[in-house]
Short mmCIF file of C-alpha atoms in Angstrom, two decimals:
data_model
loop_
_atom_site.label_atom_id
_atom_site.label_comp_id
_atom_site.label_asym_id
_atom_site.label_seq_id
_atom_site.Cartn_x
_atom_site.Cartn_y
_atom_site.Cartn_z
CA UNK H 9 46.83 149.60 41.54
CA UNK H 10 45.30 151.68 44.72
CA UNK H 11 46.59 149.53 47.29
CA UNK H 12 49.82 149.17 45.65
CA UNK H 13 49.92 152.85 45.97
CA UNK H 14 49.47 152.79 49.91
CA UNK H 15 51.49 153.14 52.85
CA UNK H 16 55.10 154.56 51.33
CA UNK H 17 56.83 156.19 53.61
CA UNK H 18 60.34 157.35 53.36
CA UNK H 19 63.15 158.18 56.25
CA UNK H 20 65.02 160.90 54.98
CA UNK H 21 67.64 163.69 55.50
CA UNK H 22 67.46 166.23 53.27
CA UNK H 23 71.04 166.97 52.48
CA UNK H 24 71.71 163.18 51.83
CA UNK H 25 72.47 162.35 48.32
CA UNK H 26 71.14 159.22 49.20
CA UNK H 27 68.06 160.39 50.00
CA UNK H 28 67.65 162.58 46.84
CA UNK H 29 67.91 159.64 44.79
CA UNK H 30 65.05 157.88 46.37
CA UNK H 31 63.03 161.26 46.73
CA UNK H 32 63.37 161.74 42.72
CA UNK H 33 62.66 158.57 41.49
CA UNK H 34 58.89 158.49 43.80
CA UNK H 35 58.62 162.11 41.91
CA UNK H 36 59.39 161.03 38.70
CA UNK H 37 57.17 157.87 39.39
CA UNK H 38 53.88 160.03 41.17
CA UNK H 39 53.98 158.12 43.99
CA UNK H 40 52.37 159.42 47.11
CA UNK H 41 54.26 159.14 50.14
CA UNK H 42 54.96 160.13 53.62
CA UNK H 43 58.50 161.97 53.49
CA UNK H 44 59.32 161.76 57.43
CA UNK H 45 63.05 163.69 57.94
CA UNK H 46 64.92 161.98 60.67
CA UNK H 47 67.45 163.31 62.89
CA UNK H 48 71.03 161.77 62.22
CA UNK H 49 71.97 163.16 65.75
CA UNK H 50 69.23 161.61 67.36
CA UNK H 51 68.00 158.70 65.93
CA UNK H 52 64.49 158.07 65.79
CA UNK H 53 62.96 154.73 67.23
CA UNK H 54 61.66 154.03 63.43
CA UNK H 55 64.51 154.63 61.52
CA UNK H 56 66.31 152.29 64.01
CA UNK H 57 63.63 149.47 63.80
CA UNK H 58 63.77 149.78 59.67
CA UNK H 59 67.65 149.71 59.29
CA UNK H 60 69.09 147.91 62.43
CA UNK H 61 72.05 147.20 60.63
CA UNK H 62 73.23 150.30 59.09
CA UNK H 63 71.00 152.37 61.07
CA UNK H 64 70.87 155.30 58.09
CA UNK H 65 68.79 157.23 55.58
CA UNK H 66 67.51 156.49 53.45
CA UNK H 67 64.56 153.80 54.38
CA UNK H 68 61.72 152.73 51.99
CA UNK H 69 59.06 151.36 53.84
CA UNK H 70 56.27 150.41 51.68
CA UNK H 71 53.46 148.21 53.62
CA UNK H 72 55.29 148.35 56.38
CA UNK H 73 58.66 146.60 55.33
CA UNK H 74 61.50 148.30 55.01
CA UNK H 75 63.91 148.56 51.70
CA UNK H 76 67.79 149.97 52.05
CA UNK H 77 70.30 151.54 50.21
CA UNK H 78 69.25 153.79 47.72
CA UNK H 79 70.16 151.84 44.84
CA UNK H 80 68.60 148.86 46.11
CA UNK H 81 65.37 151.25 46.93
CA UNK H 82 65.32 153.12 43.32
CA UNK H 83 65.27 149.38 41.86
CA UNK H 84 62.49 148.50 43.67
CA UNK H 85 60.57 151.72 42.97
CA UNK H 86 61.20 150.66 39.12
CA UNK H 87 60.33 147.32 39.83
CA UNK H 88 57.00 147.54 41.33
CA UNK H 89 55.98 150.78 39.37
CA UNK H 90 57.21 150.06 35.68
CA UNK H 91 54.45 151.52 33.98
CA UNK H 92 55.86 155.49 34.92
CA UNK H 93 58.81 157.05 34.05
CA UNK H 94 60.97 153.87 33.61
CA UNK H 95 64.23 154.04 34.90
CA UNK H 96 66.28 150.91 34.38
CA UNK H 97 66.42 149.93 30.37
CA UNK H 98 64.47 147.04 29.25
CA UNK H 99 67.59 145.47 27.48
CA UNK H 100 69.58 143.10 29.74
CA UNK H 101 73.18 144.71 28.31
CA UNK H 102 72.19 148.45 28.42
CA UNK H 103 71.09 147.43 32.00
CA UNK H 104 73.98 146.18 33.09
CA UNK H 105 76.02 148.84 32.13
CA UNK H 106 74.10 151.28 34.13
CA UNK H 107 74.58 148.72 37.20
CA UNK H 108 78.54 149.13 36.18
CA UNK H 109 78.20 152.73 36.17
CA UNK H 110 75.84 152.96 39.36
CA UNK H 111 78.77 150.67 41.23
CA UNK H 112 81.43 152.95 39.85
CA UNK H 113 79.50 156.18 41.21
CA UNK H 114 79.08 154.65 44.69
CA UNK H 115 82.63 153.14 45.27
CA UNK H 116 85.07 155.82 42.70
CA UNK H 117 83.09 158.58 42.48
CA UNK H 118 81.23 159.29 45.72
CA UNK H 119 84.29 158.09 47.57
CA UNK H 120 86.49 160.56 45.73
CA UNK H 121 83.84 163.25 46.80
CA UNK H 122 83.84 162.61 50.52
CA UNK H 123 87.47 163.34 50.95
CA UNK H 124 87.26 166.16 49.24
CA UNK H 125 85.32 167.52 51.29
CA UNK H 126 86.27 166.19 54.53
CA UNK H 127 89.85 166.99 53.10
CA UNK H 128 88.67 170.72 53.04
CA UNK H 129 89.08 171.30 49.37
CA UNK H 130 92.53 169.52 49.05
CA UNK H 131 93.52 170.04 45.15
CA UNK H 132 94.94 166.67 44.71
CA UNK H 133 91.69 164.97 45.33
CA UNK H 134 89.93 167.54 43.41
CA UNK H 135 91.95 166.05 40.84
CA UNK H 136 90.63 162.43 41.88
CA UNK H 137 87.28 163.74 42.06
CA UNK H 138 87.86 165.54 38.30
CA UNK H 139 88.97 161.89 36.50
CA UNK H 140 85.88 159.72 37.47
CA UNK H 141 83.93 162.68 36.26
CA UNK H 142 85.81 161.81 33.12
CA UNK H 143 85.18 158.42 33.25
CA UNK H 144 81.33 159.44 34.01
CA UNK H 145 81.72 162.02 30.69
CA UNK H 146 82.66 159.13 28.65
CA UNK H 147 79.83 156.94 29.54
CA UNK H 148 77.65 159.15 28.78
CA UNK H 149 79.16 159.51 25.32
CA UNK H 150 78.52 155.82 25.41
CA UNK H 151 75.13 155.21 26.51
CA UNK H 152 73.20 158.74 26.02
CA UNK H 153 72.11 159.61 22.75
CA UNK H 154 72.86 163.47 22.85
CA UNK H 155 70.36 163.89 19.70
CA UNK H 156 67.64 162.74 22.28
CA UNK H 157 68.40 164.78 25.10
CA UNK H 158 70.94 165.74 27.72
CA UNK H 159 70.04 162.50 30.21
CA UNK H 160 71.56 158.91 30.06
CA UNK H 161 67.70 158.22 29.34
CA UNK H 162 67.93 160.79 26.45
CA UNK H 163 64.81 163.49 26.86
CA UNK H 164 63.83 161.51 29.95
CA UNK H 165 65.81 160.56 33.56
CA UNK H 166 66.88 157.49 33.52
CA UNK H 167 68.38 155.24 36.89
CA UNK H 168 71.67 156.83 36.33
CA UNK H 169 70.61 160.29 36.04
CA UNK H 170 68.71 160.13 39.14
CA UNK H 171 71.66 158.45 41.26
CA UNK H 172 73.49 161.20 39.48
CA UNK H 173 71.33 164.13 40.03
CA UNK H 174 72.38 165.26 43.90
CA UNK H 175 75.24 166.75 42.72
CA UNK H 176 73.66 169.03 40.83
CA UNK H 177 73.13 170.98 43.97
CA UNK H 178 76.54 169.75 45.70
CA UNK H 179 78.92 170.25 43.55
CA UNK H 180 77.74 173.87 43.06
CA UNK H 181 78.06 174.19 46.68
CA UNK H 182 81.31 172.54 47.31
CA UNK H 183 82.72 175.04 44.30
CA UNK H 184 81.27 178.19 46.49
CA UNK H 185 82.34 177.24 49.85
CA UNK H 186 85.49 174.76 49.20
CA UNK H 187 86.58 176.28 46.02
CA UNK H 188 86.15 172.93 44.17
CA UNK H 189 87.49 173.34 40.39
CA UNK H 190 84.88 171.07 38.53
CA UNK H 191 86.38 169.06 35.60
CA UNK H 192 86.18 169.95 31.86
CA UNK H 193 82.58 167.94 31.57
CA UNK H 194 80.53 169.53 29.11
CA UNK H 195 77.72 167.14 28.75
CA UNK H 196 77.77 165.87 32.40
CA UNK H 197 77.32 169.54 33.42
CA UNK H 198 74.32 169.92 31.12
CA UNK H 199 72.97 166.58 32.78
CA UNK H 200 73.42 167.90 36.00
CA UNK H 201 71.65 171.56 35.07
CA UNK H 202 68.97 169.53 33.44
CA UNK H 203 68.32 167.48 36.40
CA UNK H 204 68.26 170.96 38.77
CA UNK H 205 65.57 172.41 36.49
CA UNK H 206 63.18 168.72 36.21
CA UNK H 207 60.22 169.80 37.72
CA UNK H 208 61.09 166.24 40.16
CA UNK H 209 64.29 168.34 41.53
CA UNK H 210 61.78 170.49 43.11
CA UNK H 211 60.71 168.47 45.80
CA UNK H 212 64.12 166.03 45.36
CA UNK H 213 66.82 168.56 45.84
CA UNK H 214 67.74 171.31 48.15
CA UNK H 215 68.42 174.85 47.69
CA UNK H 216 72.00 175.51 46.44
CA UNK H 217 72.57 178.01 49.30
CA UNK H 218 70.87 175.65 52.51
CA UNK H 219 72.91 172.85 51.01
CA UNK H 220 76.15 175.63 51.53
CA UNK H 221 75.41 176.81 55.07
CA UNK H 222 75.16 172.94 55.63
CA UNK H 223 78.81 172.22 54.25
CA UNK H 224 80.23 174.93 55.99
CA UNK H 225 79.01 173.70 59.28
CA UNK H 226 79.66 170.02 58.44
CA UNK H 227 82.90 170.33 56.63
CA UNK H 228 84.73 173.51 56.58
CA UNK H 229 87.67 173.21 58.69
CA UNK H 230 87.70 176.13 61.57
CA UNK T 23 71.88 128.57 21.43
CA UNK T 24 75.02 127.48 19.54
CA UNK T 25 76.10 130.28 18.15
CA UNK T 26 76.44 132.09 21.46
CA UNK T 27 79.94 132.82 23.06
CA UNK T 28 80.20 133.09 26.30
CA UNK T 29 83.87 133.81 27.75
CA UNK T 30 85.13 134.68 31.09
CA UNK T 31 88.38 136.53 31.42
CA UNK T 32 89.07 135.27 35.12
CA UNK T 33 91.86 134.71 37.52
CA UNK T 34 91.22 130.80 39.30
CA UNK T 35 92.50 132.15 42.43
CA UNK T 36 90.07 135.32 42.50
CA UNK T 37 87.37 135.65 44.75
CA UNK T 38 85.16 137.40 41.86
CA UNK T 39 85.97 135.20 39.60
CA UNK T 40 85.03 132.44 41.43
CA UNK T 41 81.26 134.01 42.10
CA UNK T 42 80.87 134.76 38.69
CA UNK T 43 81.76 130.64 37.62
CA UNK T 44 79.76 129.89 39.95
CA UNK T 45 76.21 131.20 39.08
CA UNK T 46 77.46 130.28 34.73
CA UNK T 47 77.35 126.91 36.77
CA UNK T 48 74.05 127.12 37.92
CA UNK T 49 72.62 128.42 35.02
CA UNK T 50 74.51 125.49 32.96
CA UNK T 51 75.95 127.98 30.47
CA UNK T 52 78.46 126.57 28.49
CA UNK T 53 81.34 129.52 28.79
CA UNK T 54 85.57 129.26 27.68
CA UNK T 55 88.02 130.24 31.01
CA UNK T 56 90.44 132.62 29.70
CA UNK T 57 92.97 132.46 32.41
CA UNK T 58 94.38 136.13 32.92
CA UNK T 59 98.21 137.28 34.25
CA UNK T 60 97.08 140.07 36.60
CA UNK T 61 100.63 140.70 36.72
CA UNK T 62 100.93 141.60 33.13
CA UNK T 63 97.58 142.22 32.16
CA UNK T 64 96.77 141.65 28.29
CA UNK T 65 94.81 143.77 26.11
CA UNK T 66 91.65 142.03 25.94
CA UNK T 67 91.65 142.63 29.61
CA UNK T 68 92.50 146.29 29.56
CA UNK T 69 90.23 146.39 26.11
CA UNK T 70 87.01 144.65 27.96
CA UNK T 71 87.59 146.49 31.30
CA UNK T 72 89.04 150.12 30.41
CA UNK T 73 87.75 151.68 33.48
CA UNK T 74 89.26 148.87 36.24
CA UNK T 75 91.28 147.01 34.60
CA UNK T 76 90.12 143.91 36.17
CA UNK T 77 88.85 140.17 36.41
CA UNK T 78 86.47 138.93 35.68
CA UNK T 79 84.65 140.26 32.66
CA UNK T 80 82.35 138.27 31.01
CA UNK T 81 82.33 138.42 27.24
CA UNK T 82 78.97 137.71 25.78
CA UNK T 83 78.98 137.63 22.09
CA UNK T 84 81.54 139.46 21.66
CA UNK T 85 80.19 142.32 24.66
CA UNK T 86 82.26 143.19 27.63
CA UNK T 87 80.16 143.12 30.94
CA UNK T 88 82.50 143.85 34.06
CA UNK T 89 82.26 143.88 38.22
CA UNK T 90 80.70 140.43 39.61
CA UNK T 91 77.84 141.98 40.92
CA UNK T 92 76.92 143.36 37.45
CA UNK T 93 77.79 140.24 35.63
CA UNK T 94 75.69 137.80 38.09
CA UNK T 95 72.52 139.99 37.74
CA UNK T 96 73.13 139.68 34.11
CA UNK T 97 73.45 136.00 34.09
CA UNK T 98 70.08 135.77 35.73
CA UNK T 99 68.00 137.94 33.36
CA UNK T 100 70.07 137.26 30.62
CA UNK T 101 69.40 133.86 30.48
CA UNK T 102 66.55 133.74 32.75
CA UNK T 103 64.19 130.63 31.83
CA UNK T 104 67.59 128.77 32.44
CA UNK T 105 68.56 126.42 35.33
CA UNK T 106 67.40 127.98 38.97
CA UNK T 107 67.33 131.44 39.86
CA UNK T 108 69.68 133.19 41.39
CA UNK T 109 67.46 136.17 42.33
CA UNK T 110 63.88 135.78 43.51
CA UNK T 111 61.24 137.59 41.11
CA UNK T 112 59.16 139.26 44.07
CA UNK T 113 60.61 142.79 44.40
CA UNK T 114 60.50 143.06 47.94
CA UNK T 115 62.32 139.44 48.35
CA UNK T 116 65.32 140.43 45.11
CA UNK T 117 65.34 144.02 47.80
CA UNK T 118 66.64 141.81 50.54
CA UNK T 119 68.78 139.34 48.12
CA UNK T 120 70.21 142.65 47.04
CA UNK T 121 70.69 144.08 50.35
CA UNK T 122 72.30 140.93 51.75
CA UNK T 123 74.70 140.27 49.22
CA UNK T 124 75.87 144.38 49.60
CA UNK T 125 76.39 143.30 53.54
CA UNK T 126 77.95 139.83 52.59
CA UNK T 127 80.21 141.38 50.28
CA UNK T 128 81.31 145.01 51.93
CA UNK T 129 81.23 143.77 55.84
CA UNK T 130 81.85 139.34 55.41
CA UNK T 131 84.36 139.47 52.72
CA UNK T 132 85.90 143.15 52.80
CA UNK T 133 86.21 142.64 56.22
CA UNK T 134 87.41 139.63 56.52
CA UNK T 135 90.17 141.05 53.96
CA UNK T 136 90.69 143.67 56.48
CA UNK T 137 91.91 141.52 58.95
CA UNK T 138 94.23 139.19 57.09
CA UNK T 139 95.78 142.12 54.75
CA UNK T 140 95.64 145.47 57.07
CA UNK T 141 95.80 143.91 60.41
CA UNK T 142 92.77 145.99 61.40
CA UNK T 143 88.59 145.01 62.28
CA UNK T 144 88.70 141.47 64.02
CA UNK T 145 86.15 142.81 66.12
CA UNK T 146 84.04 144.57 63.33
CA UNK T 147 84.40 141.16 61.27
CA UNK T 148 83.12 138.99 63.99
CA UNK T 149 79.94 141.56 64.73
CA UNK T 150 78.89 141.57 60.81
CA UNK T 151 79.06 137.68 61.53
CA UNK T 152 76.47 137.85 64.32
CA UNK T 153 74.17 140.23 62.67
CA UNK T 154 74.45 137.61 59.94
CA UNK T 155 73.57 134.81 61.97
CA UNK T 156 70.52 137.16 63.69
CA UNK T 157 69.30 137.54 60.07
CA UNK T 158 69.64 133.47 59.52
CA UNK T 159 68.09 132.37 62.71
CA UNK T 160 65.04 135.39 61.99
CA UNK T 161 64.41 134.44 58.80
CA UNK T 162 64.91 130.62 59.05
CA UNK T 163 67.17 130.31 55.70
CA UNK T 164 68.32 126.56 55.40
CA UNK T 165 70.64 125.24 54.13
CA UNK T 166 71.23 127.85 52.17
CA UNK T 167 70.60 131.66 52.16
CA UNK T 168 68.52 131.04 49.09
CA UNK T 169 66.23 128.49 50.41
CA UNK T 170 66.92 125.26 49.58
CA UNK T 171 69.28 125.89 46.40
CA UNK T 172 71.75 128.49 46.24
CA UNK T 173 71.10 132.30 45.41
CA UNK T 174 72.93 135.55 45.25
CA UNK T 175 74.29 135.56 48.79
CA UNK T 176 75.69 132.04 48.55
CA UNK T 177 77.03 133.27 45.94
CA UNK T 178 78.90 135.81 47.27
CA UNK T 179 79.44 134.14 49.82
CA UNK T 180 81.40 131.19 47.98
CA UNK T 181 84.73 132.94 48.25
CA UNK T 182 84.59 133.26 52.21
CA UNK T 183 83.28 129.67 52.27
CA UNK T 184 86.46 128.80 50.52
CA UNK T 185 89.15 130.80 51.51
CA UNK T 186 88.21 130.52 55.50
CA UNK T 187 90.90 128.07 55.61
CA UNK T 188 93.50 130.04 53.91
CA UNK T 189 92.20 133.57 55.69
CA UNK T 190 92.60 131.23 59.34
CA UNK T 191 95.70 128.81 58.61
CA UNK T 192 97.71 131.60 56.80
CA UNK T 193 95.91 134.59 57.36
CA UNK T 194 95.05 134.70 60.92
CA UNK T 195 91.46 135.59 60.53
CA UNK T 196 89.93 134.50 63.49
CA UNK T 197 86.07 132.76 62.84
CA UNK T 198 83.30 133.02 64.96
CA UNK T 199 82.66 129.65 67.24
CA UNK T 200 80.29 127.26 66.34
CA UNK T 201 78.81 128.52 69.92
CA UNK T 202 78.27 131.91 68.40
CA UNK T 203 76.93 131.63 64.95
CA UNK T 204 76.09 127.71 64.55
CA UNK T 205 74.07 128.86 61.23
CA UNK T 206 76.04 131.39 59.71
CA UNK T 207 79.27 128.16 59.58
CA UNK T 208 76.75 125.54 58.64
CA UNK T 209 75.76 127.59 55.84
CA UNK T 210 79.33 128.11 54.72
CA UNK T 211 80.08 124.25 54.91
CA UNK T 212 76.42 123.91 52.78
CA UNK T 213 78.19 126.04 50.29
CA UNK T 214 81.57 124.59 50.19
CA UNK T 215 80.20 120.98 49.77
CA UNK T 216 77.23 121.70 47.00
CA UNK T 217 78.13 119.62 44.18
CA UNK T 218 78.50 122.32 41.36
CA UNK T 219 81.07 123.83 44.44
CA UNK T 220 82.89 121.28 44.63
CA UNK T 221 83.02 119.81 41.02
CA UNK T 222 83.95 123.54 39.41
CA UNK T 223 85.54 125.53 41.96
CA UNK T 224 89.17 125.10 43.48
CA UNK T 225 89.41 123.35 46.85
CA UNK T 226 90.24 124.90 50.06
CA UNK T 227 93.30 122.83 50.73
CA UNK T 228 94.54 123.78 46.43
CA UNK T 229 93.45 127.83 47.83
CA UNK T 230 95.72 127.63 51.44
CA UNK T 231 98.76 126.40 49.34
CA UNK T 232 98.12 128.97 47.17
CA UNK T 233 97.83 131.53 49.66
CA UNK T 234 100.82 130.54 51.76
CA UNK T 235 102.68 130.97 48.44
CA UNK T 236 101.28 134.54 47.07
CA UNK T 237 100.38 136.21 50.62
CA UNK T 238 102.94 138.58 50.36
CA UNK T 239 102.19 139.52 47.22
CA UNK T 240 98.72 140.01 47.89
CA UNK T 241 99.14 142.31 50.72
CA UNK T 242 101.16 144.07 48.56
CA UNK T 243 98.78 145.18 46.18
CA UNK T 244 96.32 146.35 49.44
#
């Protein structure tokens, strides 16, 4: 298991959602690791040796080869470290819904989120935004047994709750700076809250207010 | 076995669709083609697939499981001691079958779609085809991306190995020479002729007719 264990390191930027994903699941998992934060302005002679093709964060590199996108990379984590914190479900149905849900949140949902904010708050794609958060509300009515706990996984994070988690911290900080009116989700908002207070969000997710100062630079209009 | 039901709700003509026959091919899973009318979709479709409304969904006893991606990954651990793989076992390798297929699928196909239907990224298509053929000549992937039988990428890739000639004669998609990527067009010819290819899929010539036909329809639903 020790050598297993060796050489992770992980090219990150800390207000990436992508890169909170990846940071969770290696805190959920224990897995030691070097974090090394690159510079998206200047890009580092690592990150563009790892990811010549997309040349972005975040990068897995575990033994010295190099895993991308952070789907792919939280799959991998689950895949050669099962024992901890499992994240995918062991049935080949349930799984596959939370790879229809994961695909959903990258193309619907996370598209829907970047023009909000690069639209500066624009209330129609608020609206956007508001009905895949629906559609995210209802599969959790699906899939998460509310008797067990607030998570997809029930008391536990499961892979949808940690591609899910970053906007624990970002939509709270789109609301403050962009005004962003978050949809009628009870039980996606007490996901989100229960991911913020995991002890794994500690080290996974931002402060609320550097994640604002960060959207206001980024994406405020002037 | 024999009480299992496997049925595809598909569309002949659809690129998906046509991944997702191909690896039930592959696996030799006996499955029923339910032909859909995306112009006047019925309500198992819009049952099976609330959230897109789309082809293809597979229907395994009796158990909606929609996007191709999602259904092929299914196949393969689903019914897993069956026929070939379609994804290797080793983590890192599935990692890079995973990664590959995302690139095949968002820069290959999307943006060979780009071209023919928005008139935009002839350059950006032809550039994802060299950094394909980089990746082919590297890594020394004959004659198909999979080895020497077919795997995820081929798989996604079927649709662009079919539909060159409609994209080119009707489309105007311009291909890279044989010059430029000799690999990455030998390993769509591979595809196109592989038996189970050409014995269950619709022919390139039966796909250009149909494209000449429904082009403007297409582009109208871009």
């Amino acid at each position: 298991m020790a050598s297993r264990d060796q050489e992770v390191t992980l090219l990150s930027a800390w207000p990436s959602p992508f890169s909170m994903r990846v940071k969770l699941a290696l805190a959920l998992k224990g897995i030691e690791h070097e974090d090394l934060p690159q510079d998206l302005g200047n890009k580092s002679k690592i990150l563009l040796e790892s990811n010549p093709v997309h040349k972005k964060v975040p990068v897995l590199i575990h033994k010295g080869k190099p895993i991308l996108e952070s789907a792919i990379i939280v799959h991998y984590i689950d895949e050669v470290w099962p024992e901890t914190s499992p994240l995918l479900p062991q049935d080949a149905f349930l799984r596959a819904q939370h790879r229809f849900w994961s695909d959903f949140m990258d193309k619907k949902l996370f598209d829907s989120w970047i023009r909000f904010l690069r639209s500066n708050g624009d209330a129609a794609v608020n609206e956007e935004f508001n009905q895949n958060c629906l559609l995210i509300e209802g599969a959790l009515a699906e899939l998460g047994s509310e008797e067990e706990g607030p998570f997809f996984g029930g008391a536990s994070m499961s892979f949808l709750d940690v591609l899910l988690a970053p906007y624990a911290v970002w939509i709270p900080g789109a609301e403050q700076v962009m005004g962003l009116k978050p949809a009628k989700c009870p039980r996606f908002h007490k996901l989100l809250a229960a991911a913020s207070e995991h002890p794994s969000a500690k080290v996974a997710l931002p402060q609320v207010e550097k994640l604002k100062k960060f959207i206001r630079v980024h994406f405020e209009s002037k | 076995m024999a009480d299992e039901s496997v049925r595809l709700l598909c569309v002949w003509s659809s690129p998906y669709s046509m991944r997702v026959m191909l690896a039930l091919e592959l696996k030799s899973i006996p499955y029923e083609r339910v032909e859909q009318d995306v112009r006047s979709k019925g309500e198992l479709l819009l049952r099976s697939n609330p959230v897109h409304k789309k082809v293809p969904v597979l229907i395994h006893n009796g158990r909606p499981i929609a996007e191709s991606s999602v259904i092929i990954e299914y196949i393969d651990e689903q019914w897993r001691d069956r026929g070939d793989e379609i994804l290797p076992r080793d983590p890192y390798a599935r990692a890079q079958e995973r990664f590959w297929a995302d690139f095949v699928e968002k820069k290959i196909f999307a943006g060979s779609a780009n071209v023919v239907f928005r008139a935009t990224g002839q350059d950006d298509f032809l550039a994802s085809c060299d950094i394909l053929e980089e990746e082919l000549r590297k890594s020394n992937r004959a004659p198909y991306f999979g080895g020497a039988k077919l795997g995820l990428v081929d798989i996604v890739l079927v649709s662009t190995a079919l539909c060159s000639k409609s994209l080119v004669e009707v489309g105007g998609l311009r291909l890279p020479s044989r010059d430029a990527c000799p690999r990455f067009l030998a390993l769509l010819d591979a595809i196109r002729e592989h038996p189970l290819v050409r014995s269950s899929l619709p022919s390139p010539d039966k796909l250009r007719d149909f494209f000449a036909t429904a082009m403007p329809w297409i582009k109208s639903l871009s």
